[in-house]
Each structure stands twice: as structure tokens, then as C-alpha cells.
XYZ file of C-alpha atoms in Angstrom:
769
model
C -1.491 51.944 19.463
C -5.369 52.747 17.966
C -5.923 49.222 20.527
C -3.449 47.206 19.246
C -0.626 47.574 21.841
C 0.306 44.245 22.658
C 1.897 45.030 18.328
C 5.247 45.573 18.755
C 6.419 47.698 15.840
C 9.715 50.194 15.243
C 10.875 53.410 13.888
C 14.080 53.338 11.549
C 15.991 56.436 10.723
C 18.075 55.798 8.473
C 18.677 59.447 6.664
C 18.760 63.145 8.036
C 18.277 65.457 4.909
C 18.557 65.939 1.401
C 18.751 69.115 -1.020
C 19.324 68.956 -4.387
C 21.744 69.428 -5.931
C 24.251 67.336 -3.296
C 25.657 64.382 -5.820
C 24.612 61.678 -2.978
C 22.248 62.759 -0.911
C 20.615 60.872 2.354
C 17.193 59.685 2.171
C 15.075 59.059 5.567
C 13.030 55.906 6.150
C 10.244 55.074 8.619
C 8.023 51.854 9.353
C 5.047 51.692 10.689
C 2.196 48.662 10.701
C -0.990 48.424 8.909
C -3.975 48.691 10.411
C -3.135 52.699 11.742
C -5.458 54.822 12.002
C -5.741 57.920 10.244
C -3.974 60.931 12.118
C -1.611 57.936 13.397
C 1.839 59.847 13.661
C 4.682 58.312 11.069
C 7.856 60.397 11.824
C 8.987 64.096 12.746
C 10.027 64.967 8.848
C 10.749 68.505 9.504
C 13.176 67.634 12.638
C 14.817 64.504 11.146
C 14.931 66.812 7.369
C 16.013 69.267 9.445
C 14.238 71.768 8.176
C 11.956 74.353 10.848
C 8.877 73.734 11.423
C 7.910 77.601 10.498
C 9.119 77.524 6.671
C 7.548 74.227 6.026
C 4.484 76.894 4.398
C 6.476 79.641 3.205
C 8.595 76.497 0.876
C 5.423 75.508 -0.472
C 5.761 71.928 1.076
C 4.552 69.140 -1.310
C 4.083 65.640 -0.921
C 3.915 63.585 -3.666
C 3.325 59.794 -3.335
C 4.257 56.979 -6.331
C 0.733 55.873 -8.057
C -1.074 59.087 -7.033
C -2.390 57.796 -3.536
C -2.580 60.163 -0.790
C -1.692 57.840 1.967
C 0.374 60.428 4.344
C -0.070 64.095 5.441
C 2.164 66.404 6.774
C 1.017 68.922 9.490
C 2.703 72.040 8.371
C 1.718 73.181 12.336
C 4.565 70.730 13.498
C 6.016 68.662 10.239
C 4.750 65.528 11.412
C 3.661 63.147 8.867
C 0.792 61.400 9.526
C -1.080 58.720 8.351
C -3.794 60.006 5.406
C -5.518 56.469 5.267
C -5.893 53.730 6.768
C -2.986 51.224 5.576
C -3.955 47.899 4.222
C -0.137 45.895 3.755
C -2.137 43.123 1.872
C -4.151 45.700 -0.516
C -0.606 47.848 -0.773
C 1.611 44.936 -1.556
C -0.039 41.571 -2.045
C 2.067 39.031 -1.296
C 5.238 40.779 -2.052
C 7.457 39.959 0.940
C 8.757 43.830 1.764
C 6.232 46.138 1.593
C 7.207 50.066 1.116
C 5.642 52.979 -0.084
C 8.444 55.633 -1.547
C 7.139 59.362 -1.128
C 8.727 62.542 -2.198
C 8.845 65.588 -0.133
C 9.362 68.951 -2.848
C 9.912 72.163 -1.100
C 10.511 75.428 -3.348
C 12.675 78.903 -2.852
C 15.480 76.997 -2.799
C 13.941 73.822 -4.633
C 15.061 70.741 -2.721
C 13.509 67.072 -3.243
C 13.235 64.582 0.258
C 12.849 60.826 -0.874
C 11.396 59.340 2.037
C 11.109 55.388 2.474
C 8.295 54.471 4.414
C 7.689 50.265 5.379
C 4.289 49.175 5.841
C 5.135 46.200 8.627
C 2.733 43.202 8.588
C 0.147 42.994 11.366
C -1.344 39.653 12.172
C -4.782 40.916 11.007
C -6.490 38.424 8.843
C -6.596 34.879 10.144
C -5.863 31.429 8.051
C -8.696 30.178 5.784
C -9.272 27.206 4.042
C -10.843 27.160 0.434
C -14.128 25.318 1.408
C -15.351 25.184 4.814
C -16.853 21.759 3.919
C -14.295 19.326 2.665
C -15.288 15.440 1.325
C -12.769 12.679 0.996
C -12.933 9.448 -0.655
C -10.795 6.536 0.704
C -11.151 2.395 -0.110
C -11.089 0.620 2.481
C -8.366 -1.705 1.066
C -6.135 1.194 1.569
C -2.763 0.252 3.564
C -1.569 2.408 6.201
C 0.278 4.777 5.041
C -2.019 6.179 2.093
C -1.992 9.946 2.155
C -4.909 11.692 1.724
C -3.727 15.752 0.199
C -5.706 18.383 1.666
C -6.728 22.334 0.309
C -3.576 24.847 1.518
C -5.523 27.557 3.892
C -4.422 30.807 3.032
C -3.605 33.558 4.956
C -2.958 36.639 3.384
C -0.105 38.133 6.245
C 3.156 37.685 5.660
C 6.510 35.940 7.520
C 5.790 34.975 11.115
C 1.868 36.334 10.980
C 1.131 33.686 7.727
C 0.677 29.747 8.442
C 3.147 28.027 10.724
C 1.066 25.311 11.326
C -1.697 22.584 10.754
C -3.432 20.712 13.095
C -5.841 17.206 12.684
C -8.633 16.780 15.812
C -7.982 13.152 17.655
C -8.615 9.847 15.450
C -7.387 6.644 15.949
C -6.947 5.652 11.777
C -5.746 8.934 10.865
C -3.109 11.712 11.287
C -2.159 14.735 9.903
C 1.446 15.180 7.895
C 2.905 18.301 7.315
C 5.190 18.654 3.703
C 7.035 21.739 2.928
C 7.095 22.807 -0.770
C 10.218 24.172 -2.414
C 8.457 27.675 -2.276
C 8.471 27.107 1.670
C 4.478 26.777 1.295
C 3.727 24.053 4.051
C 1.536 21.004 2.715
C -1.151 19.393 4.703
C -2.033 15.679 3.979
C -3.949 13.017 5.991
C -1.912 10.048 6.579
C -3.672 6.275 7.347
C -2.370 4.708 10.482
C -4.953 1.745 10.759
C -6.650 -0.002 8.750
C -10.021 0.828 7.886
C -12.845 -1.073 7.719
C -15.952 0.755 5.883
C -18.386 -1.772 7.372
C -17.744 -0.581 11.013
C -17.302 3.213 10.625
C -18.081 4.404 6.396
C -17.244 7.940 7.558
C -14.881 9.931 9.122
C -15.373 13.629 10.306
C -12.307 15.206 11.038
C -11.775 18.780 12.179
C -8.331 20.660 10.204
C -7.323 23.623 12.355
C -4.713 26.330 10.443
C -2.592 28.300 12.465
C -0.349 31.640 11.761
C 2.656 32.635 13.957
C 1.588 36.268 15.113
C 1.167 36.838 18.955
C -1.821 36.384 19.251
C -2.311 33.517 17.316
C -5.069 33.092 14.496
C -6.203 30.375 13.327
C -8.931 28.742 10.751
C -10.618 25.297 10.503
C -12.357 23.033 7.756
C -14.324 20.470 8.885
C -13.161 17.089 6.458
C -15.077 13.911 6.313
C -14.025 11.076 4.671
C -15.790 8.347 2.628
C -14.406 4.790 3.243
C -14.742 3.071 -0.467
C -14.208 -0.335 -1.583
C -11.973 -1.235 -5.393
C -9.197 1.779 -6.795
C -6.897 1.244 -4.024
C -3.724 3.311 -6.058
C -3.860 7.230 -6.563
C -2.286 9.311 -10.103
C 1.087 10.278 -9.014
C 3.021 13.273 -10.801
C 6.291 12.330 -11.233
C 7.864 14.995 -10.426
C 5.592 15.981 -7.647
C 6.743 19.856 -8.079
C 8.809 20.742 -10.692
C 9.866 24.807 -12.066
C 9.826 26.066 -15.404
C 11.241 28.809 -16.956
C 10.030 31.169 -20.016
C 10.429 34.571 -21.751
C 7.934 36.777 -21.377
C 5.929 37.754 -24.463
C 6.422 34.054 -25.795
C 3.806 33.656 -28.767
C 0.615 32.166 -27.781
C 0.255 28.291 -27.775
C 3.333 27.345 -26.575
C 4.421 24.324 -24.660
C 4.812 24.659 -21.212
C 5.621 21.457 -20.133
C 4.190 18.013 -20.736
C 3.052 16.849 -17.277
C 4.216 12.992 -16.582
C 1.261 11.292 -14.059
C 1.241 6.948 -13.928
C -1.800 5.541 -12.219
C -0.281 1.141 -11.131
C -4.135 0.499 -11.848
C -5.935 -0.896 -14.728
C -9.082 0.449 -16.909
C -11.111 3.503 -15.981
C -9.255 2.916 -12.170
C -5.902 3.603 -14.368
C -7.374 6.403 -16.198
C -6.154 10.308 -15.599
C -8.506 12.941 -16.450
C -6.643 16.665 -15.803
C -7.958 19.567 -14.400
C -6.453 23.152 -12.908
C -6.885 23.737 -8.749
C -7.774 27.397 -8.371
C -7.124 29.176 -5.278
C -8.929 32.063 -3.174
C -6.232 34.949 -4.476
C -6.033 34.791 -7.788
C -9.276 31.484 -8.574
C -9.079 32.485 -12.302
C -5.139 34.371 -13.099
C -3.871 30.760 -14.884
C -6.811 29.897 -16.581
C -7.176 33.213 -18.106
C -3.216 32.736 -19.031
C -2.778 28.620 -20.063
C -4.525 26.011 -21.227
C -4.300 22.519 -19.928
C -5.312 19.314 -22.021
C -7.189 17.309 -19.868
C -6.347 13.941 -22.188
C -2.599 14.531 -22.220
C -1.679 16.966 -19.401
C 0.109 18.996 -21.776
C -0.131 22.966 -20.409
C 0.351 25.685 -22.975
C 0.256 29.051 -23.366
C -3.528 30.834 -24.523
C -1.664 35.231 -23.838
C 0.894 36.725 -23.747
C 3.002 36.509 -20.552
C 4.039 40.104 -19.299
C 7.283 39.992 -16.339
C 6.235 42.810 -15.211
C 2.127 42.075 -14.268
C 3.846 38.979 -12.656
C 7.541 37.108 -12.371
C 6.044 34.049 -11.675
C 2.909 31.987 -11.562
C 2.117 28.726 -8.802
C 0.169 26.281 -11.128
C -1.612 23.633 -9.353
C -2.658 20.149 -11.460
C -5.358 17.694 -10.158
C -5.085 14.267 -11.941
C -7.814 12.084 -10.975
C -8.350 8.715 -12.153
C -12.041 7.192 -13.640
C -11.896 4.835 -10.911
C -15.008 3.974 -8.400
C -14.429 6.057 -6.387
C -12.182 7.704 -8.529
C -8.336 8.574 -6.814
C -6.424 11.336 -7.648
C -3.079 13.111 -7.292
C -2.127 16.620 -7.653
C 1.076 18.103 -9.789
C 2.661 20.906 -8.404
C 4.430 23.500 -11.402
C 5.960 26.722 -10.887
C 6.277 29.124 -14.238
C 8.759 31.645 -13.766
C 9.247 34.417 -16.463
C 13.033 35.847 -18.196
C 12.919 39.370 -18.455
C 12.574 40.655 -21.791
C 13.555 44.557 -22.783
C 9.895 45.360 -24.246
C 9.146 48.762 -21.912
C 11.070 52.008 -23.070
C 11.557 53.877 -19.601
C 9.323 56.816 -18.492
C 10.678 60.145 -17.680
C 8.780 61.882 -14.790
C 9.123 65.403 -14.152
C 8.832 65.979 -11.176
C 8.840 69.773 -11.151
C 9.817 72.755 -13.362
C 11.122 76.160 -12.499
C 10.256 78.905 -15.653
C 11.178 81.558 -16.195
C 14.283 81.531 -14.839
C 16.260 84.930 -14.830
C 18.837 85.669 -17.467
C 21.970 86.229 -14.689
C 20.793 83.044 -12.520
C 24.421 81.668 -11.633
C 25.442 78.432 -13.168
C 24.310 75.434 -10.615
C 20.782 76.737 -10.467
C 18.474 73.902 -10.198
C 15.638 74.384 -12.937
C 13.941 71.431 -12.525
C 13.639 67.830 -10.740
C 13.795 65.604 -13.235
C 12.794 61.345 -12.404
C 13.532 57.841 -14.495
C 12.089 54.966 -14.821
C 11.848 51.218 -16.556
C 8.987 48.419 -15.451
C 11.793 46.022 -17.086
C 14.275 44.607 -14.528
C 17.761 43.949 -14.200
C 20.196 45.656 -17.333
C 16.512 46.335 -18.583
C 15.181 48.130 -15.855
C 18.881 50.763 -15.705
C 17.567 54.469 -16.875
C 20.331 56.337 -18.186
C 19.389 60.309 -18.806
C 21.224 63.010 -21.218
C 20.603 66.178 -22.536
C 22.838 67.820 -25.925
C 26.035 69.349 -24.717
C 25.277 72.700 -27.083
C 22.941 73.642 -24.263
C 23.870 75.769 -20.972
C 22.259 72.919 -19.272
C 23.416 70.089 -17.412
C 21.709 66.521 -15.627
C 23.341 66.065 -12.274
C 22.401 62.706 -10.946
C 20.655 62.755 -7.506
C 20.330 59.183 -6.343
C 18.797 56.247 -8.726
C 17.024 57.350 -10.955
C 16.584 61.057 -9.972
C 18.374 64.177 -11.092
C 18.630 68.058 -11.308
C 18.488 69.852 -14.519
C 20.682 72.695 -13.139
C 22.607 75.986 -14.818
C 26.066 75.446 -16.726
C 27.254 78.573 -18.505
C 25.380 81.839 -18.364
C 22.131 82.832 -20.005
C 21.225 85.927 -21.875
C 17.506 86.311 -22.999
C 18.623 88.985 -25.762
C 19.967 86.146 -27.843
C 17.641 83.561 -26.623
C 14.204 83.807 -24.530
C 13.710 80.390 -24.403
C 14.686 76.769 -24.752
C 13.264 73.261 -25.671
C 15.088 70.961 -23.467
C 14.731 67.317 -24.973
C 15.486 64.900 -22.362
C 16.839 61.749 -23.464
C 16.188 58.080 -21.162
C 18.025 55.292 -22.462
C 17.966 51.622 -20.218
C 20.692 49.252 -20.817
C 19.120 46.634 -22.412
C 19.724 44.796 -25.614
C 18.515 46.099 -27.515
C 18.115 49.444 -26.135
C 15.380 51.455 -25.387
C 14.567 55.021 -25.587
C 12.441 58.045 -24.856
C 12.633 61.556 -25.350
C 10.410 64.029 -23.535
C 11.176 68.150 -24.428
C 10.979 70.764 -21.633
C 10.007 74.183 -22.743
C 11.925 77.026 -20.467
C 11.337 80.574 -20.724
C 14.371 82.977 -19.960
C 12.563 86.450 -18.121
C 14.578 89.485 -18.344
C 17.140 90.905 -16.236
C 17.713 94.835 -16.954
C 21.379 94.390 -18.132
C 21.229 96.501 -21.172
C 21.870 99.981 -21.211
C 19.394 102.000 -23.680
C 21.065 103.471 -26.804
C 20.666 106.692 -29.411
C 20.255 106.170 -32.852
C 23.294 107.958 -32.692
C 25.578 109.886 -30.501
C 24.976 113.195 -31.584
C 22.259 115.213 -33.235
C 22.289 118.316 -36.092
C 19.178 120.315 -35.582
C 18.129 124.001 -37.022
C 15.369 126.081 -35.690
C 14.254 129.962 -36.907
C 14.540 132.437 -34.426
C 11.574 133.650 -32.810
C 9.808 130.452 -33.777
C 6.837 130.430 -31.034
C 7.010 128.509 -27.865
C 6.115 124.683 -28.287
C 7.042 124.335 -31.231
C 8.744 121.342 -32.013
C 12.441 121.235 -32.573
C 13.878 117.637 -32.865
C 12.781 113.772 -32.068
C 15.505 111.710 -30.876
C 15.322 107.925 -30.361
C 16.803 105.040 -28.566
C 16.316 101.559 -28.610
C 16.959 98.414 -25.377
C 16.460 95.031 -26.588
C 15.394 94.023 -23.097
C 11.596 93.945 -22.091
C 8.872 94.711 -20.056
C 9.513 97.433 -17.598
C 13.616 97.059 -18.441
C 12.623 98.786 -21.626
C 10.384 101.416 -21.115
C 12.151 104.148 -21.637
C 11.991 107.956 -20.807
C 13.960 110.952 -21.934
C 15.048 114.028 -19.929
C 17.297 117.057 -20.930
C 20.034 117.630 -18.465
C 21.502 121.160 -17.617
C 25.270 121.623 -18.115
C 25.598 124.594 -17.477
C 26.846 126.071 -21.052
C 24.252 128.368 -21.163
C 23.508 130.596 -18.475
C 20.086 130.501 -18.222
C 19.399 126.453 -17.708
C 18.768 124.556 -20.556
C 15.313 123.878 -19.333
C 13.752 127.176 -19.913
C 14.376 126.773 -23.408
C 13.350 123.631 -24.074
C 11.252 120.436 -22.639
C 11.178 116.923 -23.833
C 8.465 114.474 -24.034
C 9.647 111.675 -21.830
C 7.310 108.670 -24.039
C 8.857 109.790 -27.099
C 11.659 112.024 -27.000
C 10.468 114.876 -28.668
C 12.198 118.313 -28.073
C 9.718 121.976 -27.775
C 10.873 125.278 -27.090
C 9.253 127.091 -24.106
C 9.967 130.278 -25.405
C 10.929 132.117 -28.724
C 14.548 132.240 -29.593
C 16.779 134.818 -30.235
C 19.338 134.342 -32.439
C 21.321 137.671 -31.661
C 21.032 135.873 -28.589
C 21.823 133.137 -28.842
C 23.334 131.488 -31.789
C 23.719 127.372 -30.575
C 22.114 125.368 -27.879
C 24.057 122.040 -26.793
C 21.274 120.078 -25.677
C 22.220 117.182 -23.380
C 19.214 114.671 -23.537
C 19.142 111.135 -21.148
C 17.275 108.386 -21.687
C 16.897 105.776 -18.917
C 15.051 102.425 -18.903
C 12.522 101.528 -16.263
C 14.407 99.061 -15.043
C 16.041 98.618 -11.654
C 18.436 99.466 -11.108
C 17.870 102.254 -13.509
C 20.093 102.124 -16.975
C 20.428 105.436 -18.930
C 22.906 107.103 -21.727
C 23.112 109.988 -23.122
C 23.095 112.000 -26.324
C 24.492 115.351 -27.755
C 22.105 117.738 -29.730
C 24.003 120.553 -31.185
C 20.567 123.325 -32.128
C 21.463 125.683 -34.650
C 19.343 129.089 -34.188
C 18.904 130.350 -37.756
C 18.799 134.262 -38.350
C 15.438 136.251 -38.702
C 15.033 139.458 -40.439
C 14.220 140.961 -37.142
C 16.161 144.229 -36.868
C 16.870 147.226 -38.678
C 19.824 148.658 -39.925
C 21.736 151.044 -37.567
C 23.992 154.398 -38.630
C 26.672 154.350 -36.689
C 28.740 156.941 -38.980
C 28.717 159.732 -38.986
C 26.956 159.685 -35.546
C 23.934 162.315 -35.360
C 22.760 163.146 -32.102
C 18.956 162.905 -32.081
C 17.194 165.629 -33.363
C 20.324 167.451 -34.411
C 21.775 167.004 -38.210
C 25.355 166.157 -39.373
C 27.149 168.911 -41.792
C 29.654 168.761 -43.528
C 31.657 171.122 -46.305
C 32.485 171.001 -49.573
C 34.766 173.682 -51.506
C 32.932 174.858 -54.166
C 35.109 173.791 -56.810
C 33.936 169.772 -56.387
C 33.510 168.543 -59.284
C 31.372 165.716 -60.308
C 32.123 162.578 -58.506
C 33.287 164.094 -55.692
C 33.685 162.541 -52.241
C 31.100 164.138 -50.011
C 31.509 161.868 -47.056
C 30.626 158.019 -46.395
C 27.151 156.790 -44.761
C 27.934 153.658 -42.405
C 25.139 151.408 -40.984
C 25.334 148.229 -39.264
C 22.335 145.273 -38.686
C 22.344 142.946 -36.069
C 21.582 140.424 -38.422
C 23.104 137.839 -40.031
C 24.090 136.715 -43.677
C 21.764 138.226 -46.156
C 19.683 140.178 -43.573
C 22.453 142.072 -42.181
C 23.645 143.166 -46.186
C 22.459 146.596 -47.158
C 21.817 149.163 -49.617
C 21.762 152.825 -49.141
C 19.950 155.096 -51.242
C 18.689 159.334 -50.933
C 14.862 160.143 -50.400
C 13.166 161.767 -52.773
C 12.767 165.390 -53.001
C 10.467 167.424 -56.229
C 13.760 169.340 -56.682
C 16.860 168.248 -58.219
C 19.800 167.061 -56.094
C 23.334 167.159 -57.023
C 24.366 164.375 -55.210
C 24.291 160.816 -55.028
C 24.681 158.074 -52.353
C 26.199 155.140 -53.769
C 23.792 152.096 -53.014
C 26.046 149.700 -51.834
C 28.898 151.700 -50.174
C 27.332 154.324 -48.608
C 28.994 157.129 -50.325
C 27.481 160.369 -51.052
C 29.336 162.260 -54.182
C 28.509 165.415 -56.569
C 26.964 164.245 -59.351
C 27.196 168.078 -61.231
C 28.823 171.033 -60.231
C 27.913 173.481 -57.242
C 26.297 176.391 -59.048
C 26.138 178.237 -55.539
C 28.862 178.412 -53.363
C 28.315 178.444 -49.293
C 24.477 176.810 -50.485
C 23.133 174.337 -47.829
C 22.128 171.250 -49.017
C 20.263 168.705 -46.664
C 19.834 165.485 -47.726
C 18.307 162.103 -45.875
C 20.015 158.743 -46.372
C 17.926 155.357 -46.093
C 19.077 152.389 -45.943
C 17.625 149.058 -45.997
C 18.198 145.244 -46.511
C 18.100 143.995 -50.171
C 14.795 142.721 -51.622
C 14.710 138.583 -50.165
C 14.581 137.686 -53.719
C 17.476 139.662 -53.952
C 21.078 137.628 -54.574
C 24.368 138.223 -55.230
C 26.602 136.124 -57.414
C 29.750 134.538 -56.404
C 32.143 137.711 -58.097
C 29.607 139.927 -56.000
C 31.015 140.967 -52.329
C 27.701 143.289 -50.702
C 28.604 144.935 -47.564
C 27.753 148.122 -45.392
C 30.611 150.298 -46.960
C 32.963 150.783 -49.851
C 32.158 150.529 -53.988
C 33.345 146.943 -54.866
C 34.976 146.186 -58.424
C 33.619 142.646 -59.710
C 36.852 141.751 -60.978
C 38.492 141.734 -57.677
C 39.298 138.236 -56.919
C 38.070 136.082 -53.375
C 34.636 134.875 -52.499
C 31.609 136.324 -50.376
C 31.631 133.028 -47.378
C 28.470 131.244 -47.782
C 28.813 130.325 -44.527
C 25.943 131.351 -41.621
C 29.236 131.366 -39.311
C 32.032 133.524 -41.119
C 29.141 135.779 -42.279
C 28.327 136.595 -37.931
C 32.584 136.897 -37.703
C 32.174 139.329 -40.390
C 29.354 141.204 -38.664
C 31.511 141.149 -35.678
C 34.488 142.565 -37.500
C 32.050 145.648 -38.721
C 30.932 146.625 -36.227
C 34.398 146.787 -33.988
C 35.669 148.714 -37.167
C 32.596 151.177 -36.740
C 33.273 151.364 -32.982
C 37.204 152.249 -34.379
C 36.224 154.923 -37.154
C 33.632 156.508 -34.765
C 35.918 156.796 -32.061
C 38.661 158.175 -34.280
C 41.329 156.196 -33.059
C 42.269 154.316 -36.358
C 44.009 155.733 -38.652
C 41.887 154.768 -42.203
C 44.639 152.638 -43.554
C 45.042 150.192 -41.301
C 46.867 146.847 -42.190
C 47.558 146.305 -45.593
C 44.489 145.538 -47.491
C 42.914 144.556 -43.786
C 42.106 147.928 -41.882
C 44.299 145.813 -39.226
C 41.295 143.177 -38.786
C 43.318 140.117 -39.428
C 44.811 140.649 -36.248
C 41.989 140.748 -34.073
C 40.228 137.800 -36.233
C 42.465 135.606 -37.923
C 44.052 136.036 -41.151
C 41.627 134.279 -43.526
C 39.578 137.405 -43.360
C 40.963 140.126 -45.257
C 40.001 143.028 -47.419
C 38.742 140.769 -49.984
C 36.022 139.538 -47.742
C 34.842 142.935 -45.697
C 34.764 145.844 -47.819
C 36.185 148.944 -46.195
C 33.739 151.332 -44.858
C 36.053 153.457 -43.641
C 37.729 154.746 -46.345
C 36.750 157.512 -48.285
C 35.527 159.075 -45.059
C 36.398 162.157 -43.475
C 36.120 161.903 -39.828
C 36.019 165.735 -37.937
C 39.094 166.459 -36.444
C 41.074 163.844 -37.789
C 44.327 164.467 -39.900
C 43.718 161.118 -42.104
C 43.479 162.135 -45.788
C 40.341 161.791 -47.960
C 40.855 160.012 -51.005
C 38.489 160.676 -54.096
C 37.507 157.361 -56.400
C 37.607 159.833 -59.478
C 40.943 161.229 -57.997
C 39.134 165.477 -58.109
C 39.276 167.218 -55.175
C 39.836 171.321 -54.976
C 43.402 171.005 -55.249
C 43.326 172.321 -51.529
C 45.393 170.675 -48.547
C 43.266 169.703 -45.855
C 44.316 171.697 -43.585
C 43.438 174.958 -45.584
C 40.046 176.934 -45.114
C 38.801 176.760 -48.383
C 36.764 173.186 -47.216
C 35.035 174.775 -44.683
C 33.722 178.213 -46.434
C 30.598 179.075 -46.700
C 29.506 181.143 -49.408
C 26.744 183.600 -49.024
C 23.476 183.237 -50.680
C 23.468 180.075 -49.030
C 20.428 177.796 -50.493
C 19.037 174.756 -48.610
C 17.544 171.873 -50.233
C 16.129 168.678 -49.672
């Protein structure tokens, strides 16, 4: 693959599908070799996760990798996970024995998180390399066979079988190669003297050291070694033990003693005096030079900076011990410093995804956010637990190690809480414990779950009749605790069918502010009360509504002229009434009855005679309409023409409580009872008056009626008696009736009503107006 067909790699599929908030979802794992070119196939992510390819784009698939590097990409057209940039295992993971990259696939609608692990397999793409291409060694000619000369270790950044496998030395009569394995598994090459040297024969020996790795094909690196044969100093410094290990807690103070090297040299004098120095590494030549200090005379190693377990958990230090002989000889001490983790890092909270706002009708278990937690410490110091407050309608569900889902745990109500500040606390298991807090603001979006309400279920209003169309009648108001379109209200009038004509022909309502206007002038005599059913509806989906009833009472205006109902006089003619010539002043001639279609004060009438230039022997009672004689009649058979006018009282005129105005019958100011002040009682009286007037005009009712009621109580109820209704029929003579006329003064002609005297006409009659 990609020019490396001889490399073998395998694809491991360990998981299938991850969907939150399942309590223990699996994860998908792939293995790919390093050095793949961009666009190389990694795995069919859509197939392995069980996600339909066509839904990847619609669900906004996102690939999130730790560290922010985009090493991989997903082709949304076919769901294939591809290499985005060339992978270098050594650059990504260094000397780590394993190299895995953690990926997170996030899908929306519904929100899902899939964990993908891609293992980067080592490829033998690096050849072994020695720190120096040319190495110069010195050995005394008195050196005994078996003397060892340590060599520089070759470096190979590849891992496993691709790292250093063995060393080979070119053929030599005097030197052989020995390979020792260090405690950490590193192979240490040494040149071993096989045969005594003779400087006079050969002063320098040239060798070639080859380092071979275990890859396929094998890669190698070489170094040219020149061994100079010297005399004298024939004992090198020896470190005891040659390999040691030290444990240190991280964050120990600078200057802390790490170890004291124990090195001996059997030589004496300068040949036995040892100086110490660090041997640096190709991969990190200055790592321990920044962190550790070596006393060149005593061999004491101390710290000179704070050590951080999270940066590196161990350090391999090689110390060169070199004597001052001539030629100088040296030995090597290997020291491994392992750090002990201290809980010095607080947990980190990572908000992977947040769905805000969330609808207030979201069911319990709805995923709100995906939250991760990590801690750079190790062991219990790095074990993190997340929690939130118990008094919130949310809870955390652990999906897999270090990953949580924030879900709803109870009903939400935007009208009670429009948003929540959710504080997430991450706590590790170290001693002492460390914790971190992060607050997430979650907005709650509105759902149309509140019915608009009127300020009152019913309203009462009044309006004068004959008010011009377009007049404002009343304003209703409603409120809705929802927001946005769910609280935008519109008003309308519903037809209840209570009127003969649709209510919409009388009134119009402003749909925005609830103000009700008239569409036509109202007539009190036609409609006295309107019941207007108003509906308010919000703009939600579905819309919600409620109703309220407006009881609108029409107030009477004086827009009807009085009408004389008795005596009935055809148009263009006059009513004639005969009066006995013996009638004395106070004699009741007849009674004028008039009614007015208006109500209340507008229907209260007064009577008067039209003024003439000649004296008139008659008068009309102002309130009752009774016409009486004011003086003795001088001529028998004289004809008098009287013209009654009827009119409402002056608008400023008012009756006292004891005065009960009416259309007929004089009133006794001392009579008990009160005139109704209520408009409806007045309307009832007016209807009674009209009905009784019709009975009087028809002559179908006796003047006596019921005892003090004229028969009205049985028709209109016992609460209305003559104490409320003046009887305009009493003292009225109805032609053709056998009823007896009474005289308020108790005076008549003394003849029966049946005698002809009542209808006699005297000669020489005189007409007066």
C-alpha cells in the first residue's frame, strides 16, 4: 500500500455503534501503518457504526480529535474514514510503546457521540544511526585480553521489531564484539580485546561497527571506529553498580540530592583521579542538562529545576567517569530516575457539544450536552468524577470512562425559569482531592402551553343610543405568559345567535388591542342589551384561545315624541265630550293619556292646554292629564275647543323620592312608596303603561281593575302595584262603557250616567278654543 506493499498491517474492528445516552456504548478501533499518504483508506466508518451514508451530511457529522490536529477526515459521500495528512508515528507518539489517536464523531438530530481509536502501527522507515560517524578509542598496550571498550549506542526511533536488533563488527584479529542488555532492554555494544596488543606493530586499529534493526527489509547504520593503542594507564574507572534506579516525587525542591555515584579506579595518582560528565542523547541532547546537575569532582547528582511527572515519568541518565591518566580511561554509570506522581493537576472539563436552547416540553432523558473530563495525573490522581447540583431538573449519565451526557431529569417550564446556570464540578480521587467547576448556561425555548386569559370572565359597559358609528364602546385586555408568537394575541367577536341580526353587524373589534367599536347607531327601543362574546387567540401552533362576555347596556336618549293613546282621535277630527250644564268647578270632564317610547325621565310626561286669547273655563292637570272645569259654565250647549299639548319635563327637572311622575292620575305627595330608580324597572313600567292604555282604548277592562293594581300585578308581577304606577285610566270616560266616572272633588250633576242630561246640548252654543 502506497509503495510499501511488503508491509503487513491489519484492520481491527472492535466496536459497532455508539449512541448516547446508552449507559455503556462500545467504541470502534482501527489500526493503520504510519507513512500512509493523505487520502489513504482507514475504515468504512458509516458501515462500522451502522449509520446510513445519506444521513451523514444531514446530521452534520463532525470529526473531533484530541490536540486539535486534523489527522483524519471523513468523506461524507461514502462514509469512509481517510488519512488527512501523512502520519509519522515517531512525531506523534515519540518513544511510547503504543501509539493511538482518539477521535470523536459527533452527529446531530439526534445528538450522538461515537468514539473511534486509531492505532498507528510502526513501519520500519528509520535506519539505525550512531551519535557519531567517526569514533576514536584508546587502549593501553598492556591491556589484558577481555578488556572491554564501551561503544556509543545507536538510535532508532522505530519501535518493537523495527528498533535496534543487533550489532555487527567488522572482522579483526584483536577485537571482538560483545552485546550486553541493559535493564530497560537496550542493547549495549562493547569491543572486547581478544588478543594482546603490540603498539609497535599496529598503533591503530580501524573497525566498522554496524547496527541492524529487526525490520523487513532490515535497515542498518554504521560508524567508523579507530582504536588507538597506548601505554600505561591500564585500569578504567568502574561504577558500582553499573546500572541503578532512583525514585523521586515530582515537584521536589530544586537542589535535592538524586544520588551519589560510587566509582572506583584501581590506578594511582592521576590515573586514578576521576572526573564526571553527562553523556547526552541524540533524541534529547539537553533534557537532563536542564533538570539535573552533576558535580564533576564528587559525582553527586542533584535537581536544578522542578520535575513534572506529566511531562515525563522517567529519565535515563548516562554518566561518563574518566580518569586523568595518560591515556585517560573511562567507565559509564547508567541511572534511571523514575518520578512518583503527585496530585498536582486539577481536572479539566471539556464541553464537546451543547444543544441550547432546549424546548420546555423536552421529555426526560433528552440529551442537552456532551461533557468530557480528564486529568493529567495518573492512577487515582487522574480518576475524575463529574457531578451537578441535585436541585436542577438535569442529571449526568456516564457513557464511558471520562465522558458524560447531560440529560433532562424532570419537566421544564419556561414561564418559571427561562434559563439555567448549570455548574458542573469535576473532582479527582487524589489525596488531597482537586476539583474544577465550569458553568453552562442553558436557555429554555418557549412552547405554546399557556392559554391567553382575559382580565375578567365578563365585563359590563354602557353606551348611549344613537351614538355615531365608529364610537369606542369598551376595551378588553388579555395576557399570555408565553413569549414570541405564542404570546402575540388577536381579538375577535363571536356570534352567539342571541340577536336576530349577527352581532358582527353591530360591532367591530380591533384585533390588536381589543377595542370594540360600533358599526351602526344603536336604538334603545329596539335593543336594550347586547351580549358580545369576545375571543382572544394567540399565534402559537397550535393556537390557544379563551372567551369573555361583554354585557353592553344601551342607554336611552329622548329621541321619541310622546303619543296620545286616549282618547283615540282619527287624524283630522276631534274628540267630543258632553259636560252637564250643572257641572261645578273641579268637575272631571275627561282624561288625556299619552305614552312615550323612551325610558326613564325621557318618558315622564306633563300636560298643558294651548294658550288662547279668550278665557277658558277648563284646565288640565300637569301630571295626570285630567281635564276639569275651573268655573261654572255660563252657556248651555256651548262648544269649547281645547288643544292639549304633552311634553317631557325640562331636563334639569327632577322628582323627589315622594313624587312619582306618570302619564296619568294625580299624585298624592303623602302616599307611601318610591319611584323605581332602576332603568329596567322604568322600562317595565313603560311596558305596563302601554299595555294598560291599549286595554283602556279597547274598552275591554273595567276601570276598577284589581285592588289597586289595574290587573297589572298578575301580568307583570306583584312587585309593581299602583304605588309605583299612576292609573291613567281612572276618571276616564270611555264612550259605550258602563263604567262610572268619579270626580276628585266629589261633584257631579247628580244624575245617573245613563240619563240624557250628560249629552244634552244647549242652544246658542259658543265655540271657544
